[in-house]
GROMACS .gro file of C-alpha atoms in nm:
model
  490
    1MET     CA    1 -17.635  -2.504 -14.785
    2THR     CA    2 -17.392  -2.689 -14.562
    3PRO     CA    3 -17.110  -2.458 -14.444
    4SER     CA    4 -16.763  -2.559 -14.554
    5ALA     CA    5 -16.535  -2.707 -14.293
    6PRO     CA    6 -16.266  -2.477 -14.158
    7PRO     CA    7 -15.916  -2.542 -14.289
    8ALA     CA    8 -15.705  -2.781 -14.086
    9ALA     CA    9 -15.466  -2.618 -13.844
   10PHE     CA   10 -15.107  -2.604 -13.964
   11THR     CA   11 -14.862  -2.828 -13.778
   12TRP     CA   12 -14.491  -2.753 -13.777
   13THR     CA   13 -14.279  -3.056 -13.859
   14ARG     CA   14 -13.906  -3.119 -13.866
   15ARG     CA   15 -13.913  -3.079 -14.244
   16HIS     CA   16 -14.075  -2.735 -14.215
   17VAL     CA   17 -13.811  -2.621 -13.966
   18ILE     CA   18 -13.526  -2.742 -14.184
   19ALA     CA   19 -13.680  -2.580 -14.494
   20LEU     CA   20 -13.700  -2.249 -14.307
   21VAL     CA   21 -13.336  -2.279 -14.195
   22VAL     CA   22 -13.221  -2.358 -14.550
   23LEU     CA   23 -13.405  -2.062 -14.702
   24CYS     CA   24 -13.272  -1.825 -14.434
   25LEU     CA   25 -12.919  -1.958 -14.492
   26ALA     CA   26 -12.955  -1.901 -14.866
   27ALA     CA   27 -13.060  -1.541 -14.804
   28LEU     CA   28 -12.760  -1.495 -14.573
   29LEU     CA   29 -12.520  -1.564 -14.860
   30ASP     CA   30 -12.601  -1.227 -15.014
   31THR     CA   31 -12.640  -1.014 -14.701
   32ILE     CA   32 -12.327  -1.130 -14.523
   33ASP     CA   33 -12.116  -1.125 -14.839
   34VAL     CA   34 -12.186  -0.756 -14.904
   35THR     CA   35 -12.093  -0.641 -14.552
   36VAL     CA   36 -11.792  -0.873 -14.521
   37VAL     CA   37 -11.645  -0.735 -14.843
   38ASN     CA   38 -11.699  -0.375 -14.728
   39VAL     CA   39 -11.489  -0.441 -14.418
   40ALA     CA   40 -11.214  -0.611 -14.618
   41MET     CA   41 -11.192  -0.355 -14.901
   42PRO     CA   42 -10.888  -0.162 -14.769
   43THR     CA   43 -10.691  -0.486 -14.734
   44ILE     CA   44 -10.795  -0.613 -15.079
   45ARG     CA   45 -10.703  -0.279 -15.233
   46THR     CA   46 -10.348  -0.311 -15.104
   47ALA     CA   47 -10.311  -0.680 -15.189
   48LEU     CA   48 -10.438  -0.656 -15.548
   49HIS     CA   49 -10.315  -0.300 -15.617
   50PHE     CA   50 -10.661  -0.160 -15.691
   51SER     CA   51 -10.694   0.185 -15.840
   52GLU     CA   52 -10.934   0.426 -15.668
   53GLY     CA   53 -11.193   0.380 -15.942
   54GLY     CA   54 -11.138   0.005 -15.947
   55LEU     CA   55 -11.206  -0.023 -15.574
   56ALA     CA   56 -11.546   0.143 -15.619
   57TRP     CA   57 -11.625  -0.107 -15.893
   58MET     CA   58 -11.557  -0.395 -15.659
   59VAL     CA   59 -11.884  -0.294 -15.492
   60ASN     CA   60 -12.064  -0.166 -15.802
   61ALA     CA   61 -11.989  -0.479 -16.008
   62TYR     CA   62 -12.191  -0.677 -15.755
   63MET     CA   63 -12.474  -0.427 -15.710
   64VAL     CA   64 -12.554  -0.365 -16.078
   65PRO     CA   65 -12.629  -0.725 -16.188
   66PHE     CA   66 -12.795  -0.801 -15.855
   67GLY     CA   67 -13.038  -0.511 -15.887
   68GLY     CA   68 -13.076  -0.555 -16.260
   69PHE     CA   69 -13.167  -0.923 -16.277
   70LEU     CA   70 -13.403  -0.956 -15.979
   71LEU     CA   71 -13.723  -0.923 -16.185
   72LEU     CA   72 -13.601  -1.169 -16.447
   73ALA     CA   73 -13.500  -1.410 -16.169
   74GLY     CA   74 -13.839  -1.384 -16.004
   75ARG     CA   75 -14.023  -1.465 -16.325
   76ALA     CA   76 -13.777  -1.743 -16.407
   77GLY     CA   77 -13.869  -1.905 -16.077
   78ASP     CA   78 -14.239  -1.885 -16.157
   79VAL     CA   79 -14.190  -2.037 -16.503
   80LEU     CA   80 -13.907  -2.287 -16.451
   81GLY     CA   81 -13.955  -2.388 -16.088
   82ARG     CA   82 -13.835  -2.198 -15.782
   83ARG     CA   83 -13.617  -2.469 -15.633
   84ARG     CA   84 -13.443  -2.518 -15.966
   85VAL     CA   85 -13.365  -2.147 -15.995
   86LEU     CA   86 -13.254  -2.131 -15.630
   87LEU     CA   87 -13.012  -2.420 -15.688
   88ALA     CA   88 -12.872  -2.267 -16.007
   89GLY     CA   89 -12.822  -1.928 -15.844
   90THR     CA   90 -12.654  -2.079 -15.537
   91ALA     CA   91 -12.422  -2.286 -15.756
   92LEU     CA   92 -12.320  -1.977 -15.957
   93PHE     CA   93 -12.269  -1.771 -15.640
   94THR     CA   94 -12.056  -2.045 -15.482
   95ALA     CA   95 -11.840  -2.093 -15.791
   96ALA     CA   96 -11.794  -1.716 -15.827
   97SER     CA   97 -11.693  -1.693 -15.460
   98LEU     CA   98 -11.419  -1.950 -15.521
   99ALA     CA   99 -11.301  -1.749 -15.822
  100SER     CA  100 -11.299  -1.430 -15.613
  101ALA     CA  101 -11.095  -1.601 -15.342
  102LEU     CA  102 -10.835  -1.699 -15.603
  103ALA     CA  103 -10.842  -1.368 -15.795
  104PRO     CA  104 -10.488  -1.259 -15.889
  105ASP     CA  105 -10.564  -0.900 -15.985
  106GLU     CA  106 -10.817  -0.618 -15.999
  107THR     CA  107 -10.977  -0.717 -16.330
  108VAL     CA  108 -11.050  -1.075 -16.231
  109MET     CA  109 -11.190  -0.965 -15.895
  110ILE     CA  110 -11.434  -0.723 -16.060
  111ILE     CA  111 -11.553  -0.991 -16.304
  112THR     CA  112 -11.602  -1.252 -16.032
  113ARG     CA  113 -11.785  -1.004 -15.809
  114ALA     CA  114 -12.025  -0.937 -16.097
  115ALA     CA  115 -12.085  -1.313 -16.125
  116GLU     CA  116 -12.155  -1.327 -15.750
  117GLY     CA  117 -12.411  -1.048 -15.784
  118LEU     CA  118 -12.579  -1.230 -16.074
  119GLY     CA  119 -12.598  -1.551 -15.872
  120ALA     CA  120 -12.741  -1.370 -15.570
  121ALA     CA  121 -13.012  -1.213 -15.789
  122PHE     CA  122 -13.143  -1.562 -15.865
  123VAL     CA  123 -13.126  -1.673 -15.500
  124VAL     CA  124 -13.276  -1.396 -15.287
  125PRO     CA  125 -13.625  -1.361 -15.444
  126MET     CA  126 -13.662  -1.740 -15.446
  127THR     CA  127 -13.622  -1.758 -15.069
  128LEU     CA  128 -13.928  -1.542 -14.999
  129ALA     CA  129 -14.129  -1.701 -15.280
  130MET     CA  130 -14.057  -2.051 -15.150
  131LEU     CA  131 -14.156  -1.951 -14.798
  132SER     CA  132 -14.496  -1.861 -14.945
  133SER     CA  133 -14.524  -2.205 -15.105
  134VAL     CA  134 -14.399  -2.405 -14.803
  135PHE     CA  135 -14.607  -2.224 -14.538
  136PRO     CA  136 -14.982  -2.153 -14.570
  137ALA     CA  137 -15.114  -1.800 -14.527
  138GLY     CA  138 -15.174  -1.702 -14.167
  139PRO     CA  139 -14.973  -1.743 -13.845
  140ALA     CA  140 -14.734  -2.005 -13.985
  141ARG     CA  141 -14.634  -1.793 -14.285
  142ASN     CA  142 -14.612  -1.479 -14.070
  143ARG     CA  143 -14.377  -1.658 -13.831
  144ALA     CA  144 -14.165  -1.783 -14.121
  145PHE     CA  145 -14.150  -1.429 -14.264
  146ALA     CA  146 -14.053  -1.298 -13.920
  147THR     CA  147 -13.766  -1.544 -13.893
  148TRP     CA  148 -13.651  -1.475 -14.250
  149GLY     CA  149 -13.667  -1.097 -14.202
  150GLY     CA  150 -13.499  -1.102 -13.861
  151VAL     CA  151 -13.215  -1.327 -13.971
  152SER     CA  152 -13.157  -1.123 -14.287
  153ALA     CA  153 -13.143  -0.803 -14.084
  154VAL     CA  154 -12.902  -0.945 -13.826
  155ALA     CA  155 -12.683  -1.083 -14.107
  156GLY     CA  156 -12.555  -0.734 -14.185
  157THR     CA  157 -12.414  -0.704 -13.834
  158LEU     CA  158 -12.272  -1.056 -13.846
  159GLY     CA  159 -12.099  -0.969 -14.171
  160LEU     CA  160 -11.925  -0.667 -14.020
  161ILE     CA  161 -11.796  -0.876 -13.730
  162ALA     CA  162 -11.706  -1.180 -13.941
  163GLY     CA  163 -11.523  -0.961 -14.192
  164GLY     CA  164 -11.306  -0.805 -13.924
  165LEU     CA  165 -11.226  -1.142 -13.766
  166LEU     CA  166 -11.152  -1.324 -14.094
  167VAL     CA  167 -10.931  -1.048 -14.232
  168SER     CA  168 -10.738  -1.022 -13.905
  169ALA     CA  169 -10.699  -1.395 -13.837
  170ALA     CA  170 -10.692  -1.572 -14.173
  171GLY     CA  171 -10.652  -1.316 -14.450
  172TRP     CA  172 -10.891  -1.148 -14.691
  173ARG     CA  173 -10.926  -1.446 -14.926
  174TRP     CA  174 -11.116  -1.633 -14.655
  175ILE     CA  175 -11.408  -1.393 -14.674
  176PHE     CA  176 -11.481  -1.564 -15.008
  177PHE     CA  177 -11.366  -1.916 -14.919
  178ILE     CA  178 -11.620  -1.924 -14.635
  179ASN     CA  179 -11.905  -1.900 -14.888
  180ILE     CA  180 -11.811  -2.234 -15.044
  181PRO     CA  181 -11.914  -2.470 -14.760
  182VAL     CA  182 -12.221  -2.257 -14.691
  183GLY     CA  183 -12.329  -2.276 -15.054
  184ALA     CA  184 -12.266  -2.653 -15.061
  185VAL     CA  185 -12.484  -2.701 -14.752
  186VAL     CA  186 -12.765  -2.494 -14.907
  187ILE     CA  187 -12.756  -2.698 -15.229
  188ALA     CA  188 -12.751  -3.035 -15.051
  189ALA     CA  189 -13.024  -2.943 -14.804
  190ALA     CA  190 -13.243  -2.779 -15.071
  191LEU     CA  191 -13.235  -3.096 -15.281
  192ARG     CA  192 -13.353  -3.300 -14.985
  193TYR     CA  193 -13.588  -3.075 -14.792
  194LEU     CA  194 -13.733  -2.812 -15.028
  195PRO     CA  195 -14.033  -2.909 -15.243
  196ALA     CA  196 -13.966  -2.950 -15.614
  197ASP     CA  197 -14.241  -2.716 -15.733
  198ARG     CA  198 -14.381  -2.790 -16.075
  199PRO     CA  199 -14.264  -2.554 -16.353
  200GLN     CA  200 -14.540  -2.339 -16.503
  201GLN     CA  201 -14.420  -2.356 -16.865
  202ALA     CA  202 -14.718  -2.538 -17.011
  203GLY     CA  203 -14.923  -2.306 -17.230
  204ARG     CA  204 -14.713  -2.003 -17.144
  205HIS     CA  205 -14.480  -1.779 -17.343
  206PHE     CA  206 -14.170  -1.645 -17.176
  207ASP     CA  207 -14.170  -1.267 -17.211
  208VAL     CA  208 -13.828  -1.217 -17.372
  209ILE     CA  209 -13.883  -0.848 -17.457
  210GLY     CA  210 -14.008  -0.779 -17.106
  211ALA     CA  211 -13.710  -0.962 -16.958
  212LEU     CA  212 -13.462  -0.762 -17.168
  213THR     CA  213 -13.621  -0.421 -17.108
  214SER     CA  214 -13.678  -0.473 -16.735
  215THR     CA  215 -13.324  -0.602 -16.682
  216GLY     CA  216 -13.184  -0.315 -16.887
  217THR     CA  217 -13.392  -0.062 -16.693
  218ALA     CA  218 -13.293  -0.190 -16.349
  219SER     CA  219 -12.927  -0.239 -16.445
  220LEU     CA  220 -12.895   0.108 -16.599
  221LEU     CA  221 -13.070   0.269 -16.303
  222ALA     CA  222 -12.850   0.080 -16.056
  223TYR     CA  223 -12.539   0.184 -16.250
  224ALA     CA  224 -12.653   0.547 -16.267
  225ILE     CA  225 -12.703   0.552 -15.890
  226VAL     CA  226 -12.381   0.379 -15.780
  227GLN     CA  227 -12.156   0.590 -16.005
  228THR     CA  228 -12.277   0.920 -15.857
  229GLN     CA  229 -11.983   0.903 -15.616
  230THR     CA  230 -11.756   0.989 -15.908
  231HIS     CA  231 -12.006   1.162 -16.139
  232PRO     CA  232 -12.243   1.405 -15.960
  233TRP     CA  233 -12.619   1.399 -16.007
  234GLY     CA  234 -12.611   1.703 -16.234
  235SER     CA  235 -12.336   1.572 -16.460
  236ALA     CA  236 -12.407   1.495 -16.825
  237ARG     CA  237 -12.311   1.130 -16.771
  238THR     CA  238 -12.557   1.073 -16.485
  239ILE     CA  239 -12.840   1.261 -16.656
  240THR     CA  240 -12.786   1.056 -16.973
  241LEU     CA  241 -12.792   0.729 -16.780
  242LEU     CA  242 -13.109   0.825 -16.594
  243ALA     CA  243 -13.274   0.933 -16.917
  244GLY     CA  244 -13.179   0.602 -17.078
  245ALA     CA  245 -13.329   0.413 -16.782
  246ALA     CA  246 -13.649   0.619 -16.816
  247VAL     CA  247 -13.678   0.537 -17.188
  248LEU     CA  248 -13.628   0.165 -17.121
  249LEU     CA  249 -13.885   0.178 -16.840
  250ALA     CA  250 -14.140   0.341 -17.069
  251GLY     CA  251 -14.078   0.074 -17.331
  252PHE     CA  252 -14.112  -0.200 -17.072
  253LEU     CA  253 -14.442  -0.066 -16.940
  254ALA     CA  254 -14.584  -0.017 -17.289
  255HIS     CA  255 -14.487  -0.370 -17.390
  256GLU     CA  256 -14.629  -0.526 -17.073
  257HIS     CA  257 -14.960  -0.339 -17.114
  258PHE     CA  258 -15.020  -0.362 -17.488
  259THR     CA  259 -14.828  -0.645 -17.655
  260ALA     CA  260 -14.700  -0.908 -17.409
  261GLN     CA  261 -14.888  -1.240 -17.437
  262ASP     CA  262 -14.777  -1.350 -17.091
  263PRO     CA  263 -14.633  -1.042 -16.919
  264LEU     CA  264 -14.319  -1.070 -16.712
  265MET     CA  265 -14.477  -0.833 -16.457
  266PRO     CA  266 -14.855  -0.802 -16.486
  267LEU     CA  267 -14.934  -0.436 -16.428
  268GLY     CA  268 -15.244  -0.552 -16.242
  269LEU     CA  269 -15.014  -0.626 -15.950
  270TRP     CA  270 -14.984  -0.252 -15.894
  271ARG     CA  271 -15.361  -0.215 -15.868
  272ASN     CA  272 -15.332  -0.416 -15.549
  273ARG     CA  273 -15.280  -0.135 -15.295
  274SER     CA  274 -15.119  -0.380 -15.057
  275VAL     CA  275 -14.848  -0.473 -15.308
  276ALA     CA  276 -14.792  -0.114 -15.424
  277GLY     CA  277 -14.784   0.024 -15.071
  278SER     CA  278 -14.550  -0.243 -14.935
  279ASN     CA  279 -14.300  -0.188 -15.217
  280LEU     CA  280 -14.300   0.189 -15.169
  281VAL     CA  281 -14.268   0.154 -14.791
  282SER     CA  282 -13.979  -0.091 -14.836
  283ALA     CA  283 -13.798   0.144 -15.073
  284LEU     CA  284 -13.832   0.439 -14.834
  285LEU     CA  285 -13.731   0.235 -14.530
  286SER     CA  286 -13.425   0.092 -14.707
  287SER     CA  287 -13.323   0.441 -14.819
  288ALA     CA  288 -13.320   0.563 -14.460
  289ILE     CA  289 -13.158   0.255 -14.303
  290PHE     CA  290 -12.883   0.202 -14.562
  291ALA     CA  291 -12.783   0.565 -14.524
  292MET     CA  292 -12.787   0.535 -14.144
  293PHE     CA  293 -12.534   0.250 -14.161
  294TYR     CA  294 -12.317   0.459 -14.392
  295SER     CA  295 -12.313   0.763 -14.164
  296THR     CA  296 -12.276   0.581 -13.831
  297THR     CA  297 -11.993   0.364 -13.967
  298LEU     CA  298 -11.795   0.663 -14.093
  299TYR     CA  299 -11.867   0.860 -13.774
  300GLN     CA  300 -11.721   0.582 -13.561
  301GLN     CA  301 -11.411   0.541 -13.776
  302GLN     CA  302 -11.340   0.898 -13.889
  303VAL     CA  303 -11.455   1.098 -13.586
  304LEU     CA  304 -11.425   0.858 -13.292
  305GLY     CA  305 -11.126   0.672 -13.439
  306TYR     CA  306 -11.265   0.317 -13.401
  307SER     CA  307 -11.117   0.020 -13.588
  308ALA     CA  308 -11.326  -0.177 -13.837
  309LEU     CA  309 -11.366  -0.464 -13.591
  310ARG     CA  310 -11.472  -0.237 -13.304
  311THR     CA  311 -11.718  -0.066 -13.536
  312GLY     CA  312 -11.868  -0.403 -13.628
  313LEU     CA  313 -11.898  -0.510 -13.264
  314ALA     CA  314 -12.077  -0.184 -13.183
  315TYR     CA  315 -12.356  -0.289 -13.421
  316ILE     CA  316 -12.446  -0.602 -13.220
  317PRO     CA  317 -12.717  -0.425 -13.012
  318LEU     CA  318 -12.873  -0.289 -13.333
  319GLY     CA  319 -12.884  -0.636 -13.489
  320LEU     CA  320 -13.036  -0.787 -13.176
  321SER     CA  321 -13.300  -0.514 -13.156
  322ILE     CA  322 -13.407  -0.585 -13.515
  323LEU     CA  323 -13.425  -0.958 -13.442
  324VAL     CA  324 -13.633  -0.908 -13.126
  325SER     CA  325 -13.870  -0.665 -13.297
  326ALA     CA  326 -13.911  -0.885 -13.605
  327SER     CA  327 -13.992  -1.182 -13.378
  328ALA     CA  328 -14.274  -0.981 -13.224
  329GLY     CA  329 -14.401  -0.874 -13.567
  330PRO     CA  330 -14.658  -1.152 -13.626
  331ALA     CA  331 -14.826  -1.088 -13.290
  332VAL     CA  332 -14.837  -0.714 -13.355
  333VAL     CA  333 -14.985  -0.765 -13.703
  334SER     CA  334 -15.251  -0.996 -13.561
  335ARG     CA  335 -15.343  -0.737 -13.298
  336ILE     CA  336 -15.334  -0.404 -13.484
  337GLY     CA  337 -15.302  -0.503 -13.852
  338VAL     CA  338 -15.055  -0.453 -14.134
  339ARG     CA  339 -15.131  -0.084 -14.182
  340PHE     CA  340 -15.089   0.032 -13.824
  341ALA     CA  341 -14.802  -0.206 -13.745
  342THR     CA  342 -14.606  -0.054 -14.035
  343ALA     CA  343 -14.689   0.302 -13.931
  344ALA     CA  344 -14.604   0.233 -13.566
  345GLY     CA  345 -14.269   0.076 -13.653
  346SER     CA  346 -14.185   0.368 -13.881
  347LEU     CA  347 -14.265   0.618 -13.605
  348VAL     CA  348 -14.036   0.436 -13.363
  349ALA     CA  349 -13.754   0.436 -13.620
  350LEU     CA  350 -13.820   0.806 -13.684
  351ALA     CA  351 -13.761   0.883 -13.315
  352GLY     CA  352 -13.422   0.712 -13.328
  353LEU     CA  353 -13.318   0.898 -13.643
  354ILE     CA  354 -13.414   1.232 -13.489
  355MET     CA  355 -13.187   1.148 -13.196
  356LEU     CA  356 -12.902   1.067 -13.436
  357ALA     CA  357 -12.957   1.399 -13.614
  358ARG     CA  358 -12.844   1.567 -13.288
  359LEU     CA  359 -12.516   1.373 -13.278
  360PRO     CA  360 -12.236   1.568 -13.100
  361VAL     CA  361 -11.875   1.588 -13.214
  362SER     CA  362 -11.745   1.409 -12.905
  363GLY     CA  363 -12.022   1.154 -12.891
  364HIS     CA  364 -12.058   0.878 -12.634
  365LEU     CA  365 -12.092   0.531 -12.787
  366LEU     CA  366 -12.374   0.412 -12.562
  367SER     CA  367 -12.595   0.719 -12.532
  368ASN     CA  368 -12.534   0.890 -12.866
  369LEU     CA  369 -12.503   0.590 -13.099
  370ILE     CA  370 -12.613   0.255 -12.957
  371GLY     CA  371 -12.922   0.395 -12.782
  372PRO     CA  372 -13.066   0.568 -13.091
  373GLU     CA  373 -12.962   0.277 -13.317
  374VAL     CA  374 -13.150   0.029 -13.098
  375ILE     CA  375 -13.461   0.247 -13.124
  376VAL     CA  376 -13.424   0.255 -13.503
  377GLY     CA  377 -13.374  -0.123 -13.503
  378LEU     CA  378 -13.687  -0.185 -13.299
  379GLY     CA  379 -13.890   0.022 -13.544
  380ALA     CA  380 -13.733  -0.119 -13.860
  381GLY     CA  381 -13.770  -0.478 -13.740
  382LEU     CA  382 -14.138  -0.420 -13.677
  383VAL     CA  383 -14.186  -0.290 -14.032
  384LEU     CA  384 -14.019  -0.592 -14.194
  385ILE     CA  385 -14.297  -0.839 -14.122
  386PRO     CA  386 -14.610  -0.646 -14.227
  387THR     CA  387 -14.442  -0.528 -14.548
  388SER     CA  388 -14.339  -0.885 -14.634
  389VAL     CA  389 -14.693  -1.007 -14.565
  390ALA     CA  390 -14.846  -0.721 -14.766
  391ALA     CA  391 -14.608  -0.770 -15.061
  392MET     CA  392 -14.730  -1.127 -15.110
  393SER     CA  393 -15.097  -1.058 -15.028
  394GLY     CA  394 -15.348  -1.116 -15.303
  395VAL     CA  395 -15.079  -1.254 -15.534
  396PRO     CA  396 -15.169  -1.584 -15.703
  397ALA     CA  397 -14.924  -1.870 -15.647
  398GLU     CA  398 -14.795  -1.862 -16.004
  399ARG     CA  399 -14.687  -1.498 -15.956
  400SER     CA  400 -14.526  -1.523 -15.611
  401GLY     CA  401 -14.176  -1.527 -15.760
  402ILE     CA  402 -14.223  -1.196 -15.939
  403ALA     CA  403 -14.392  -1.045 -15.632
  404SER     CA  404 -14.097  -1.146 -15.416
  405ALA     CA  405 -13.856  -1.008 -15.675
  406LEU     CA  406 -14.044  -0.677 -15.680
  407LEU     CA  407 -14.003  -0.643 -15.305
  408ASN     CA  408 -13.630  -0.712 -15.331
  409VAL     CA  409 -13.592  -0.465 -15.619
  410SER     CA  410 -13.767  -0.201 -15.409
  411ARG     CA  411 -13.539  -0.264 -15.112
  412GLN     CA  412 -13.223  -0.283 -15.321
  413LEU     CA  413 -13.277   0.018 -15.547
  414GLY     CA  414 -13.438   0.218 -15.266
  415GLY     CA  415 -13.136   0.155 -15.045
  416ALA     CA  416 -12.891   0.237 -15.322
  417LEU     CA  417 -13.077   0.556 -15.415
  418GLY     CA  418 -13.104   0.671 -15.052
  419LEU     CA  419 -12.737   0.600 -14.993
  420ALA     CA  420 -12.635   0.788 -15.308
  421VAL     CA  421 -12.849   1.092 -15.225
  422ILE     CA  422 -12.761   1.109 -14.856
  423SER     CA  423 -12.390   1.049 -14.911
  424THR     CA  424 -12.401   1.347 -15.148
  425VAL     CA  425 -12.570   1.554 -14.876
  426VAL     CA  426 -12.308   1.446 -14.621
  427THR     CA  427 -12.019   1.522 -14.856
  428THR     CA  428 -12.157   1.861 -14.959
  429ARG     CA  429 -12.230   1.972 -14.600
  430THR     CA  430 -11.887   1.853 -14.482
  431ALA     CA  431 -11.707   2.036 -14.762
  432SER     CA  432 -11.900   2.354 -14.685
  433ALA     CA  433 -11.804   2.334 -14.317
  434LEU     CA  434 -11.439   2.273 -14.400
  435ALA     CA  435 -11.443   2.575 -14.630
  436ALA     CA  436 -11.574   2.777 -14.335
  437ARG     CA  437 -11.265   2.664 -14.138
  438HIS     CA  438 -11.443   2.425 -13.904
  439SER     CA  439 -11.234   2.141 -13.763
  440GLN     CA  440 -11.242   1.817 -13.957
  441ALA     CA  441 -11.428   1.637 -13.676
  442ALA     CA  442 -11.688   1.914 -13.652
  443ALA     CA  443 -11.729   1.930 -14.029
  444LEU     CA  444 -11.775   1.553 -14.061
  445THR     CA  445 -12.021   1.543 -13.774
  446GLY     CA  446 -12.223   1.828 -13.926
  447GLY     CA  447 -12.239   1.635 -14.253
  448PHE     CA  448 -12.356   1.320 -14.078
  449ARG     CA  449 -12.622   1.513 -13.887
  450ALA     CA  450 -12.755   1.648 -14.218
  451GLY     CA  451 -12.766   1.292 -14.353
  452PHE     CA  452 -12.961   1.170 -14.051
  453ALA     CA  453 -13.206   1.458 -14.095
  454VAL     CA  454 -13.275   1.348 -14.453
  455SER     CA  455 -13.318   0.988 -14.331
  456ALA     CA  456 -13.572   1.114 -14.078
  457GLY     CA  457 -13.760   1.289 -14.359
  458LEU     CA  458 -13.771   0.963 -14.552
  459MET     CA  459 -13.915   0.792 -14.246
  460VAL     CA  460 -14.190   1.054 -14.225
  461ALA     CA  461 -14.276   0.968 -14.585
  462THR     CA  462 -14.282   0.600 -14.485
  463VAL     CA  463 -14.542   0.667 -14.214
  464ILE     CA  464 -14.762   0.863 -14.456
  465THR     CA  465 -14.733   0.597 -14.727
  466ALA     CA  466 -14.828   0.320 -14.485
  467LEU     CA  467 -15.137   0.503 -14.365
  468LEU     CA  468 -15.251   0.596 -14.716
  469LEU     CA  469 -15.182   0.275 -14.909
  470LEU     CA  470 -15.180  -0.021 -14.670
  471ARG     CA  471 -15.556  -0.023 -14.631
  472GLU     CA  472 -15.609  -0.387 -14.531
  473ASP     CA  473 -15.587  -0.414 -14.155
  474GLY     CA  474 -15.468  -0.776 -14.138
  475ARG     CA  475 -15.596  -0.833 -13.786
  476GLY     CA  476 -15.675  -1.183 -13.670
  477THR     CA  477 -15.760  -1.404 -13.963
  478SER     CA  478 -15.818  -1.119 -14.207
  479VAL     CA  479 -15.457  -1.147 -14.324
  480ASN     CA  480 -15.569  -1.470 -14.488
  481MET     CA  481 -15.856  -1.287 -14.660
  482ILE     CA  482 -15.611  -1.045 -14.819
  483GLU     CA  483 -15.470  -1.341 -15.011
  484LEU     CA  484 -15.808  -1.379 -15.187
  485GLN     CA  485 -15.880  -1.022 -15.288
  486THR     CA  486 -15.692  -1.012 -15.614
  487ALA     CA  487 -15.657  -1.382 -15.691
  488GLY     CA  488 -15.790  -1.306 -16.039
  489LEU     CA  489 -15.477  -1.115 -16.142
  490SER     CA  490 -15.335  -1.236 -16.470
   0.00000   0.00000   0.00000
C-alpha cells in the first residue's frame, strides 16, 4: 500500500495574522472591561449614588449572565455559525457599553452591566473556537493559542492601568465609551477577515431543555458564589441557592444522558481525560490566581497606602512575565509535552505563592510583591498554553464551540469560587486578629497571608491533577495525534 503523503506545511499569511489580532481584540473586550470597572467603582458609586449592596451588584450583574450563558453560547456557535455568534455578541456588548456610559442612575447601570455580561458570554468562547478552525492542529495552532492566552492575561494589567488613567483624565464614563470604537473595529474586521463557517443546523435538533437547565445551573451557581460577600457560606440563603444549582445540574446531566436527541454537551467529552483534566486544572489555577490579585491589590492599597493607579502600574511586571512565559509555551509543550509542561508551570507558580504567604507587614514592593508575582506569572503563563491545547484535543470540529465554552466556564466559575472562598478566609483571619488587638496593618497582612496559603494549596492540587489526568504527552507531532483519539465523540 502506498503511504499517504504528509500534510502540507502551514504558511502564515497576512489574513491569518489579522484574524489572530481580531480574535485577541474580541477577547480583550471582556478582560479589560472587568478590571477597568473595578478600578472605577469608587468614583461611579459617588457619581450615581450607589448603595453598598448596589455597588456589589455592579460586578455581580456582569458575572452572573457571563458565567451562566457560556455553555449555551458555545453550542449556539456550533449550530448557528461561530462568526455569526461572535458578531451578535460583540454588537450586544458594544451597545450595552454605550448604555452604561450614559447610565443616569444605579438601576440602569446594573441592567446595562448585565447586558454587557450576556454579550461577553457569546464572544469569549467563540474566540478560542475560531482559532481552532482558522489554524490547523500543531505548531501554528499552538502559537495562536499562546498569543491569545498571553494577550488575555496581560489584558488584566492593562485594564488596571487604563482604568486609573481614564478615570483621572477623562471621567468614569469613558471606561465604557472606549469599548465602542473597539467593538466597531472587531465587527468590521471580523466580517472581512474571519471565515464564515457553515452552520451545523441541518439534521440537528437544538437541545432546548439542555440549554435551559445548563444556563440555570451555571447562573444559579454563579449567583450563589458572588453573593457570599453579604450572605455567608453557611447561611440558609446560600445553602438554598447551592442546593437549587445541584438539582438543576442533576436534571441537566440526566437529560443529556438519557433523553436529549442532540445533546448540548455530550457527556462523552468528559471521557476524554485531556478535556476533563484541562478543565479541572484551569478551574484550580483560576481559583488561585484570581484570589492572588484580590489579596495583593488590597495589600497595596490598605496596608502600603498605594493609589489605584500606582497599584495598577505595579502589576506591569506580572503581566509581562505571563506574556513572556506564554510565548515560550509552544516550545515547552513540544519538548516535554502537555502533562509535564502543565505540572512544571504549576510548580513555578506554587513557589511564588509560598513566597507571598510570608508577606511582612512593612513589605518592600520589589522584593516582597513584584518578585513573587513575577514567579507566579511565569508559572501561570506556562500553564495557559498546554491547558488550551488539551481542552480542544480530541474534540471534533462540530463540538469545538462547546469545548471552548467549557474551558471558559471552568476558568470563570473556578476563579469566582476561589475568590469567594479565599476572601472569606482573609476576612475571617483579619477579624480574628483585630479581636486579639493586633494593629489594623498586622491584622490585614495576616489575613492576606492566610489567603495566599490557601492559593498555594490550590496550586498543589493543580500539580497533582495535571500529573494524574493529562496523560497525553504532546511532544513533537504527537499533539496532532491527540486530535484524533476521540474524533468519534457524538
